[in-house]
PDB file of C-alpha atoms in Angstrom:
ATOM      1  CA  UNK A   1       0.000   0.000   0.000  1.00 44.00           C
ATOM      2  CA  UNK A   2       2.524   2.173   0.784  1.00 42.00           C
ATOM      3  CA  UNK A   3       3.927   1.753  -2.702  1.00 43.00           C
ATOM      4  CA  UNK A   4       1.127   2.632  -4.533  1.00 46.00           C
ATOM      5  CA  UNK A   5       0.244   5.432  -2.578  1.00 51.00           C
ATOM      6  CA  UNK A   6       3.612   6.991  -3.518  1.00 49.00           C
ATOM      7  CA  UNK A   7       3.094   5.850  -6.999  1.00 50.00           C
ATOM      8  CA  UNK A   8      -0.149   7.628  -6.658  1.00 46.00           C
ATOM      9  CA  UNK A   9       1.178  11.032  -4.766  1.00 45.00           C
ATOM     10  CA  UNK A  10       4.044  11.468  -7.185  1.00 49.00           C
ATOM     11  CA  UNK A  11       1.527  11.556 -10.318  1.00 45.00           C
ATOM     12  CA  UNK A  12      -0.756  13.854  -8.580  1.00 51.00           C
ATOM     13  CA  UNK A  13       2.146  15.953  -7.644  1.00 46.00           C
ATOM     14  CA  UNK A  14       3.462  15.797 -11.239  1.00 51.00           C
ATOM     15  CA  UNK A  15      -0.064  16.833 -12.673  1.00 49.00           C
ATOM     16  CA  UNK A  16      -0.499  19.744 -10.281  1.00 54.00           C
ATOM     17  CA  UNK A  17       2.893  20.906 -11.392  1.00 45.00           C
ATOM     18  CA  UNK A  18       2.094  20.646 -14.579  1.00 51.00           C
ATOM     19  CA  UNK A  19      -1.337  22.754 -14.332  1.00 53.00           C
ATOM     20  CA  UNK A  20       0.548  25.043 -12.043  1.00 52.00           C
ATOM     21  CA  UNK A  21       3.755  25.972 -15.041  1.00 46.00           C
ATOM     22  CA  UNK A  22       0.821  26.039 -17.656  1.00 49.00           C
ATOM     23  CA  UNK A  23      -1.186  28.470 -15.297  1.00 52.00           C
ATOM     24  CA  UNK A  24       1.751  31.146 -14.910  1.00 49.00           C
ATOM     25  CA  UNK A  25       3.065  30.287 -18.742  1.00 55.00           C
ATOM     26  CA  UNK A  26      -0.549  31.391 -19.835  1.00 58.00           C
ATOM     27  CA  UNK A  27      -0.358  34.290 -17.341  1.00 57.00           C
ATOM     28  CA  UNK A  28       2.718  35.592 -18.453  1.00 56.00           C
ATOM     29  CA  UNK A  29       1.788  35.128 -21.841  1.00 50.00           C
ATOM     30  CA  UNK A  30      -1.541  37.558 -21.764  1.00 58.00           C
ATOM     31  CA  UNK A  31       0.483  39.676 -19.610  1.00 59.00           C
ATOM     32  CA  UNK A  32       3.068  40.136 -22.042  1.00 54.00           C
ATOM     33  CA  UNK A  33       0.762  40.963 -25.041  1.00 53.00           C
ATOM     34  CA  UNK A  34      -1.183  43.551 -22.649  1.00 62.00           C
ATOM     35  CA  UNK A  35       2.388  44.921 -22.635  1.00 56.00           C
ATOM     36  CA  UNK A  36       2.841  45.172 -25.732  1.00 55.00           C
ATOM     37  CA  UNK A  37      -0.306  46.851 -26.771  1.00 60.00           C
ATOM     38  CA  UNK A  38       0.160  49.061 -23.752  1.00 62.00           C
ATOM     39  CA  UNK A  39       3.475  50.083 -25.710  1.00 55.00           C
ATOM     40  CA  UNK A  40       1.962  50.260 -29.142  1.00 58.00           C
ATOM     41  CA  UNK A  41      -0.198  52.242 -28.175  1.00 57.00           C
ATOM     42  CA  UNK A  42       1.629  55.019 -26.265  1.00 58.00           C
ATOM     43  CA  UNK A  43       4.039  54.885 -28.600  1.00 55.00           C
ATOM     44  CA  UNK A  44       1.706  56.424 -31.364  1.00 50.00           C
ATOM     45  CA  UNK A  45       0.218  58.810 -29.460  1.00 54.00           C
ATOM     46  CA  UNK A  46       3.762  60.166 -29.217  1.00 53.00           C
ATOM     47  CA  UNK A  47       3.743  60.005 -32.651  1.00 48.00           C
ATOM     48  CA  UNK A  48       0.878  61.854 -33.646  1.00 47.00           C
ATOM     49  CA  UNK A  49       2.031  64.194 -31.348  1.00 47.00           C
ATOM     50  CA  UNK A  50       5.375  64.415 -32.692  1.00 43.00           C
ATOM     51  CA  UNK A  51       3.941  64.376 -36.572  1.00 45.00           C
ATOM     52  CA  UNK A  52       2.804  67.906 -36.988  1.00 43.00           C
ATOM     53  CA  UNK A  53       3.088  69.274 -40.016  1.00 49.00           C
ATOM     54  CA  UNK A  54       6.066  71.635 -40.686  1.00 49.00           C
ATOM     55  CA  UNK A  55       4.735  75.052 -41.894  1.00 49.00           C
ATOM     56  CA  UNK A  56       5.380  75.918 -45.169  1.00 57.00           C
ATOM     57  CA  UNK A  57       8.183  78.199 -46.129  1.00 54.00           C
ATOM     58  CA  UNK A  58       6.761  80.919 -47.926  1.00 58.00           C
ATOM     59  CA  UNK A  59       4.261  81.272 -44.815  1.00 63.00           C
ATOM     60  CA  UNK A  60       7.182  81.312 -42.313  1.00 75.00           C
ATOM     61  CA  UNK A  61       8.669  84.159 -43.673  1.00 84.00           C
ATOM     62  CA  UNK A  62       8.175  87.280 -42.366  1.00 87.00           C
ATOM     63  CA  UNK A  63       7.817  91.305 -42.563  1.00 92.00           C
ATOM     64  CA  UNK A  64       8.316  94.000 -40.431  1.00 94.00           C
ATOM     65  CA  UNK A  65       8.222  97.621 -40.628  1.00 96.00           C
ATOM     66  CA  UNK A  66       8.925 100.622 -38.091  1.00 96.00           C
ATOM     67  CA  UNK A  67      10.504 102.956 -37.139  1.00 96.00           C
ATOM     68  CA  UNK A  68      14.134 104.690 -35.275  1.00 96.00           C
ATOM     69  CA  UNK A  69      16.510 107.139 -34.872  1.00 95.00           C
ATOM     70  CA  UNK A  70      19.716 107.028 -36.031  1.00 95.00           C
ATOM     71  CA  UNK A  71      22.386 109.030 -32.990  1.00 95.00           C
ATOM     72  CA  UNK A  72      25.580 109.564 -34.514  1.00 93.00           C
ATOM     73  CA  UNK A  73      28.784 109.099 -32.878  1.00 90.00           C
ATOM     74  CA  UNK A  74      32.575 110.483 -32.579  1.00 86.00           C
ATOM     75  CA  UNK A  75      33.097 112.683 -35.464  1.00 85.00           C
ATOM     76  CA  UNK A  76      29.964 112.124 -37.320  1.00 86.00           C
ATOM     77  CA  UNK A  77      28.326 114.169 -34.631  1.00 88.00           C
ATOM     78  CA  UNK A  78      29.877 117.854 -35.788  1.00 86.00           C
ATOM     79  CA  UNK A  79      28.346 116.902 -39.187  1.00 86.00           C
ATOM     80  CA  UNK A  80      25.281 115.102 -38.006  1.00 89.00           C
ATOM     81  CA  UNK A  81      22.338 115.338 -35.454  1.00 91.00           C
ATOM     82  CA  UNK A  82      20.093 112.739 -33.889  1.00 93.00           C
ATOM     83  CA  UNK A  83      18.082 112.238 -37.147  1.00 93.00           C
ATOM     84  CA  UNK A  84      14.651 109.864 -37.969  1.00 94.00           C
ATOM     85  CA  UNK A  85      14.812 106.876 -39.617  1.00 94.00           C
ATOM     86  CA  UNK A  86      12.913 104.433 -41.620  1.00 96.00           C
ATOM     87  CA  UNK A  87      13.203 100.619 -40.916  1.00 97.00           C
ATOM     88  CA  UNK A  88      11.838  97.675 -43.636  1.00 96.00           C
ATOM     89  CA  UNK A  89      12.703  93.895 -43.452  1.00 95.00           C
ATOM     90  CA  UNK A  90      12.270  90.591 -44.656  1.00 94.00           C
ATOM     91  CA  UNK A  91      12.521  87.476 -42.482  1.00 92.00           C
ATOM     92  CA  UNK A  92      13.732  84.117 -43.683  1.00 92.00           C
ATOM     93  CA  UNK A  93      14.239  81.288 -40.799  1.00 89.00           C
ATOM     94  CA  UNK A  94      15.588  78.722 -41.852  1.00 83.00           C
ATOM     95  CA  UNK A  95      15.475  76.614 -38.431  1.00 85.00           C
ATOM     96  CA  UNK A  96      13.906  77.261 -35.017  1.00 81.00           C
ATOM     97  CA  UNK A  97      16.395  79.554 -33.852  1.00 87.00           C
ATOM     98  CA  UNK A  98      18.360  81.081 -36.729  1.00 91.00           C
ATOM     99  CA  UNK A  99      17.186  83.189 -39.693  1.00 92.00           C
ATOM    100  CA  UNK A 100      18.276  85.871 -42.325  1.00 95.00           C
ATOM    101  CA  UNK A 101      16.868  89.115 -42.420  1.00 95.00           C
ATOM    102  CA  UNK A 102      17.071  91.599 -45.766  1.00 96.00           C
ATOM    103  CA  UNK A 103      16.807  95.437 -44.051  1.00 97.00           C
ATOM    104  CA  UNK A 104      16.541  98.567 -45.075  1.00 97.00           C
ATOM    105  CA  UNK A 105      16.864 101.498 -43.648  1.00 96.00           C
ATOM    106  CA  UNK A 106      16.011 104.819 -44.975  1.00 95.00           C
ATOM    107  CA  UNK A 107      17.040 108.378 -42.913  1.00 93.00           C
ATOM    108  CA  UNK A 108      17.157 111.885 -43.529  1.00 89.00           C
ATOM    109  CA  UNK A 109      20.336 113.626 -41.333  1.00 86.00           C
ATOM    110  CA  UNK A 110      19.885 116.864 -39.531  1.00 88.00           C
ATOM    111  CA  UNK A 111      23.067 118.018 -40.880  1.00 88.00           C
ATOM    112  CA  UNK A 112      25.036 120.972 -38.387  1.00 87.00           C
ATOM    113  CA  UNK A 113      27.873 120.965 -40.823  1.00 85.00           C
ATOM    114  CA  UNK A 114      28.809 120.804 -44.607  1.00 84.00           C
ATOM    115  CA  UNK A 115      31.516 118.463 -45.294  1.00 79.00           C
ATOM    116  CA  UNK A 116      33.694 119.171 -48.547  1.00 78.00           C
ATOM    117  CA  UNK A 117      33.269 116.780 -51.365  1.00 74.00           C
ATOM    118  CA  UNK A 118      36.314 116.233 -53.866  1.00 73.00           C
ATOM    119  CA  UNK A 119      36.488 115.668 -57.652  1.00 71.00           C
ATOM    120  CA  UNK A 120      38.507 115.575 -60.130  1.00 71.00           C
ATOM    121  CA  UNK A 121      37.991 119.203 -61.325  1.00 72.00           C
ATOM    122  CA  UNK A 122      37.069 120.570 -58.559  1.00 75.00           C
ATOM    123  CA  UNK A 123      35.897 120.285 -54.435  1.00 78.00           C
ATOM    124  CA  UNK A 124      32.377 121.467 -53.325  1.00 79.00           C
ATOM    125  CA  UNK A 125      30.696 121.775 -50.118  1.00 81.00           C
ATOM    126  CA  UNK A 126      28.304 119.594 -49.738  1.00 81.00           C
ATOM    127  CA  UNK A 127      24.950 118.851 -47.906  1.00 85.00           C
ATOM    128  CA  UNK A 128      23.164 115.249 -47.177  1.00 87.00           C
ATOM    129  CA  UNK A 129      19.713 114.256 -48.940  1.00 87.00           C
ATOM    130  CA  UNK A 130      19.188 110.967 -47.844  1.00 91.00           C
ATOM    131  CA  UNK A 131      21.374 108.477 -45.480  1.00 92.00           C
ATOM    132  CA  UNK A 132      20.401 104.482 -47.308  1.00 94.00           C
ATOM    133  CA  UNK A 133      21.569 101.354 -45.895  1.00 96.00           C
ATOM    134  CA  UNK A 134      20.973  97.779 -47.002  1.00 97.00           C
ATOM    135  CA  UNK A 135      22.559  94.772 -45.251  1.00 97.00           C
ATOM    136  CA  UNK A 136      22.098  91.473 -44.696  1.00 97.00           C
ATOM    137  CA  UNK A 137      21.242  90.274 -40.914  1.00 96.00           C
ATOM    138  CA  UNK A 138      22.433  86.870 -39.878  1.00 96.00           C
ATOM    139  CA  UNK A 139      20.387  86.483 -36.064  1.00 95.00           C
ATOM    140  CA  UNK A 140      20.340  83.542 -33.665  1.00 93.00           C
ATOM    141  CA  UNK A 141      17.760  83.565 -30.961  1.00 92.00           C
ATOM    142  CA  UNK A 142      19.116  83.120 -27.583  1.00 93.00           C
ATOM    143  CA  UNK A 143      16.226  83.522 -24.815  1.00 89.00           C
ATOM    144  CA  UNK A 144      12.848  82.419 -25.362  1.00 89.00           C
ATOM    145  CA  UNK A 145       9.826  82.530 -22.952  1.00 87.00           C
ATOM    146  CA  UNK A 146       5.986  82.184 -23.986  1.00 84.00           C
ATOM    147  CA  UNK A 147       5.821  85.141 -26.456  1.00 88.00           C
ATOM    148  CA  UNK A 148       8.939  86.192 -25.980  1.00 91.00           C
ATOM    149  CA  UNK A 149      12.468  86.010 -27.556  1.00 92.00           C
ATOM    150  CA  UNK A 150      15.509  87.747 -27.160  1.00 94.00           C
ATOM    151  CA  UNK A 151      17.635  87.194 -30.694  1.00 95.00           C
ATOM    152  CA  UNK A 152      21.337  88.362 -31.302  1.00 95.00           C
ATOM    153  CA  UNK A 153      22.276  89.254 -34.722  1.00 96.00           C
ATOM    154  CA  UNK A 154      25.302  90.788 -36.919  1.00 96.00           C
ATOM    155  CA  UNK A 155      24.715  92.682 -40.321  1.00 96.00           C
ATOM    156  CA  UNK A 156      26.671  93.408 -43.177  1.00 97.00           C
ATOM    157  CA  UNK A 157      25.829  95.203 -46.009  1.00 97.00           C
ATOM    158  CA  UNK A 158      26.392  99.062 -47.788  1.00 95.00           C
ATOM    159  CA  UNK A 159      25.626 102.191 -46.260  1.00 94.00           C
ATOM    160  CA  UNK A 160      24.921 105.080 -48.710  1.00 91.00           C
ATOM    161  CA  UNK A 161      24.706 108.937 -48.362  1.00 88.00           C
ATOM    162  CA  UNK A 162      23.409 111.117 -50.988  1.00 88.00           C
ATOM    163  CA  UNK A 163      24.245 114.572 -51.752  1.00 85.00           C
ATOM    164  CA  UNK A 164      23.293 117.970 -53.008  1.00 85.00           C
ATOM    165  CA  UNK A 165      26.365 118.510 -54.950  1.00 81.00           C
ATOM    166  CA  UNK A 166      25.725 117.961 -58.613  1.00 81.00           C
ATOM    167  CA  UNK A 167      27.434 115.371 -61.223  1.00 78.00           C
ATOM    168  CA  UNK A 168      29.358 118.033 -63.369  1.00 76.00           C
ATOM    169  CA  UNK A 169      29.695 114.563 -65.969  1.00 76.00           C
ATOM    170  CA  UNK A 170      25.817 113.657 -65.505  1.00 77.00           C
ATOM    171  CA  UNK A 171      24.396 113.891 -69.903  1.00 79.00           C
ATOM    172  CA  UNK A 172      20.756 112.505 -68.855  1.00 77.00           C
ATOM    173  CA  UNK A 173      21.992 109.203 -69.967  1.00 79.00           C
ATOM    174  CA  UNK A 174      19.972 106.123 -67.821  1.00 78.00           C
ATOM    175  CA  UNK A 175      22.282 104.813 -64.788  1.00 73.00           C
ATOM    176  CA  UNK A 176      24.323 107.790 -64.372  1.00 77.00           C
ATOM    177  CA  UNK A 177      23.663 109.559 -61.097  1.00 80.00           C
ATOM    178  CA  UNK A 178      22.378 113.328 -61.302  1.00 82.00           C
ATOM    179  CA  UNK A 179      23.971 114.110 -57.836  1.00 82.00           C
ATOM    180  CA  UNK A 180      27.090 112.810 -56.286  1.00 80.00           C
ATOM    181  CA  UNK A 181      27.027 109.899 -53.143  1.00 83.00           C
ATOM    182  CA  UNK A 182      29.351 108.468 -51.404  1.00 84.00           C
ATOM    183  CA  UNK A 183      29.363 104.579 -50.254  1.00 86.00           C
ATOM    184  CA  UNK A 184      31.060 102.609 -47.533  1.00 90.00           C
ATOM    185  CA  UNK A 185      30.914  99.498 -46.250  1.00 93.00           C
ATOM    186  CA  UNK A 186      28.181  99.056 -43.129  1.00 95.00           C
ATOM    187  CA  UNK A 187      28.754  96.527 -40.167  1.00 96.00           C
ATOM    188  CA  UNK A 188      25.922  96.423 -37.938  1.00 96.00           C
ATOM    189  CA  UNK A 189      25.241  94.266 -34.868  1.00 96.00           C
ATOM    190  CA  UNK A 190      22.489  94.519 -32.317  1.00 96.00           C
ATOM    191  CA  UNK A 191      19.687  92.535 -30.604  1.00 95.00           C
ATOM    192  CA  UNK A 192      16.342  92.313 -31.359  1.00 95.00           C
ATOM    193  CA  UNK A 193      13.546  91.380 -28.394  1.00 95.00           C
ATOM    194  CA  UNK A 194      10.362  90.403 -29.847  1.00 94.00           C
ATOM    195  CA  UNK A 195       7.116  90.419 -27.849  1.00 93.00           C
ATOM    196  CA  UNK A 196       3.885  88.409 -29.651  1.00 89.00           C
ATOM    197  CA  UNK A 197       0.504  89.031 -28.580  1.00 89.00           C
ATOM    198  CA  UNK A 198      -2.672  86.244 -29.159  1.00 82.00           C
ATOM    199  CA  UNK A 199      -3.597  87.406 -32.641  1.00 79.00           C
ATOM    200  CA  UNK A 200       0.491  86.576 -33.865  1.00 78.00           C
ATOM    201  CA  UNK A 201       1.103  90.409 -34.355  1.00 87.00           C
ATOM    202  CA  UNK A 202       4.462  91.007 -33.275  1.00 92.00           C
ATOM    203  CA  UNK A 203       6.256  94.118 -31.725  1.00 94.00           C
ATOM    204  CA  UNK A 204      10.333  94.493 -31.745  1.00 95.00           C
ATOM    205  CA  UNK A 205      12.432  96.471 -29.907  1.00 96.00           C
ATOM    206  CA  UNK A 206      15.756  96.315 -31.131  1.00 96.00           C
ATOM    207  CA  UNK A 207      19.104  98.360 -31.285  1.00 95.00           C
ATOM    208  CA  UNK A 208      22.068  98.126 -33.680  1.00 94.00           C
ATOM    209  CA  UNK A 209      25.326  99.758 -33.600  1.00 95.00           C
ATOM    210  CA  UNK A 210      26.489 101.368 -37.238  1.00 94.00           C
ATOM    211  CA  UNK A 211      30.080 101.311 -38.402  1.00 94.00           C
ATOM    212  CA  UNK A 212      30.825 102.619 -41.829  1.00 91.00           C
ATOM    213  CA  UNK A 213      33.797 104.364 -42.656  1.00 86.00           C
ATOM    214  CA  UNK A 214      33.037 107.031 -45.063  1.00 80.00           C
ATOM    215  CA  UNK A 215      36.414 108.722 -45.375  1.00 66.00           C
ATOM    216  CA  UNK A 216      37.014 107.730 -49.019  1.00 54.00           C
ATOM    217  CA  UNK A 217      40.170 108.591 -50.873  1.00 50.00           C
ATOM    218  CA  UNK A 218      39.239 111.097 -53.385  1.00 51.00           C
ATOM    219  CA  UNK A 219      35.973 111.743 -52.174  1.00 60.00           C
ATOM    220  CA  UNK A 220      35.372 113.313 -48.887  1.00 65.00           C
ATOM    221  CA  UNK A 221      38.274 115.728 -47.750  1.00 63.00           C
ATOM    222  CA  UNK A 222      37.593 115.134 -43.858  1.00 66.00           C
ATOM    223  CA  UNK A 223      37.032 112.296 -42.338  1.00 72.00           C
ATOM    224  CA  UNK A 224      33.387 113.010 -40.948  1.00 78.00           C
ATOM    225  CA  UNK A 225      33.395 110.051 -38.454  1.00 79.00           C
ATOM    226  CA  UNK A 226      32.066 106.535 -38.859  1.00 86.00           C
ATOM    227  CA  UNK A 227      29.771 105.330 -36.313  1.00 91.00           C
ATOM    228  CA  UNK A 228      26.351 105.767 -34.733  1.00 94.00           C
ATOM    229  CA  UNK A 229      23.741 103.628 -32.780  1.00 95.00           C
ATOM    230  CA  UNK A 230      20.143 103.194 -34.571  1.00 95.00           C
ATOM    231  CA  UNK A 231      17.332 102.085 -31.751  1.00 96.00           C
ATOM    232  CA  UNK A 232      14.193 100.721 -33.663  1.00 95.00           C
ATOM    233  CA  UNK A 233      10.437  99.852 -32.962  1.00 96.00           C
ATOM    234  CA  UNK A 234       9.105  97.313 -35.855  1.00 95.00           C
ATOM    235  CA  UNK A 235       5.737  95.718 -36.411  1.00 94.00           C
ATOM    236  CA  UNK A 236       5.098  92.465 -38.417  1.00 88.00           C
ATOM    237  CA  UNK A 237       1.408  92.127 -39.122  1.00 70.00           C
TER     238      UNK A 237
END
């Protein structure tokens, strides 16, 4: 009897071991596929939160328009007073922090002082029409909060001044210039902070410093100074 009864516990202990592994195999087997879809599944709502659509390019760029004064500096102050100052631009990011702007900047001078202009048959005093620059501003943002951003940038371009003194070679011809101007290089860098309200309208305030040497051999007989700060207001609309 004793025999048997052994022969009989070890199969029962055998079959319960048996129902036991395939309980917890089956368990971990619906527990690993709840896993999985558990996984799937969050997994592609991260996706279709991740999958917006880039805007467009021609949408992302930008324009702004305003307004400044341009407050000359060193010597350009005898020749020059604190003088208004139109401000255009285009804006063309080309990732989430860096873009190009194309500026320009138009100004009349409140001139104190005539400076004398040389030519090659003669020198003339002269007086300033219009002040002109166009440059090209490479920015990178470097604070962002909300509707806010804080962006650094450094321009280069041509700064232009236009005179009263009168070509003595101008014939009426098309591209000569009736009066005389005088050009210089322009290297201008600032910082822009941007503030943008519900409706996406933005307002800048920005400041840029202006170097452009226009003493130019054979042109201007004094050097009239070459630097000036230009604090802006733009809106883009």
């Amino acid at each position: 009897m004793f025999y048997r009864d052994s022969g009989l516990l070890q199969v029962r202990v055998k079959i319960d071991l048996k129902n036991n592994f395939k309980s917890i195999s089956m368990k971990k087997v619906i527990l690993f596929f709840i896993y999985i879809g558990i996984l799937n599944a969050t997994n592609a709502q991260q996706d279709a939160k991740i999958d917006v659509k880039e805007p467009d390019f021609f949408e992302s760029i930008n324009f702004k328009i305003g307004a400044g004064v341009f407050i000359p500096n060193g010597n350009l102050k005898d020749y020059f007073g604190t003088s208004p100052l139109i401000e255009m631009s285009f804006g063309f990011p080309f990732s989430f922090k860096k873009s190009i702007d194309v500026v320009f900047q138009f100004g009349i001078p409140t001139q104190h002082k005539e400076f004398q202009f040389i030519r090659n048959i003669d020198t003339v005093s002269a007086k300033t029409n219009m002040m002109f620059n166009a440059f090209l501003k490479f920015k990178k943002q470097v604070f962002r909060r909300a509707n806010k951003d804080l962006k650094l940038y450094f321009g280069i371009g041509v700064s232009t001044i236009t005179t009263d003194a009168r070509n003595p070679f101008y014939s009426g011809q098309e591209g000569e210039n009736k009066y005389e101007f005088i050009s210089s290089i322009l290297i201008a860098p600032g910082f822009d902070y941007t503030f943008q309200f519900k409706n996406e309208d933005c307002i800048t305030f920005g400041i840029n410093y202006q170097y452009s040497p226009y003493k130019t051999e054979g042109a201007l007989q004094d050097n009239i100074g070459s630097s000036g700060f230009i604090p802006r207001i733009l809106f883009s609309f």
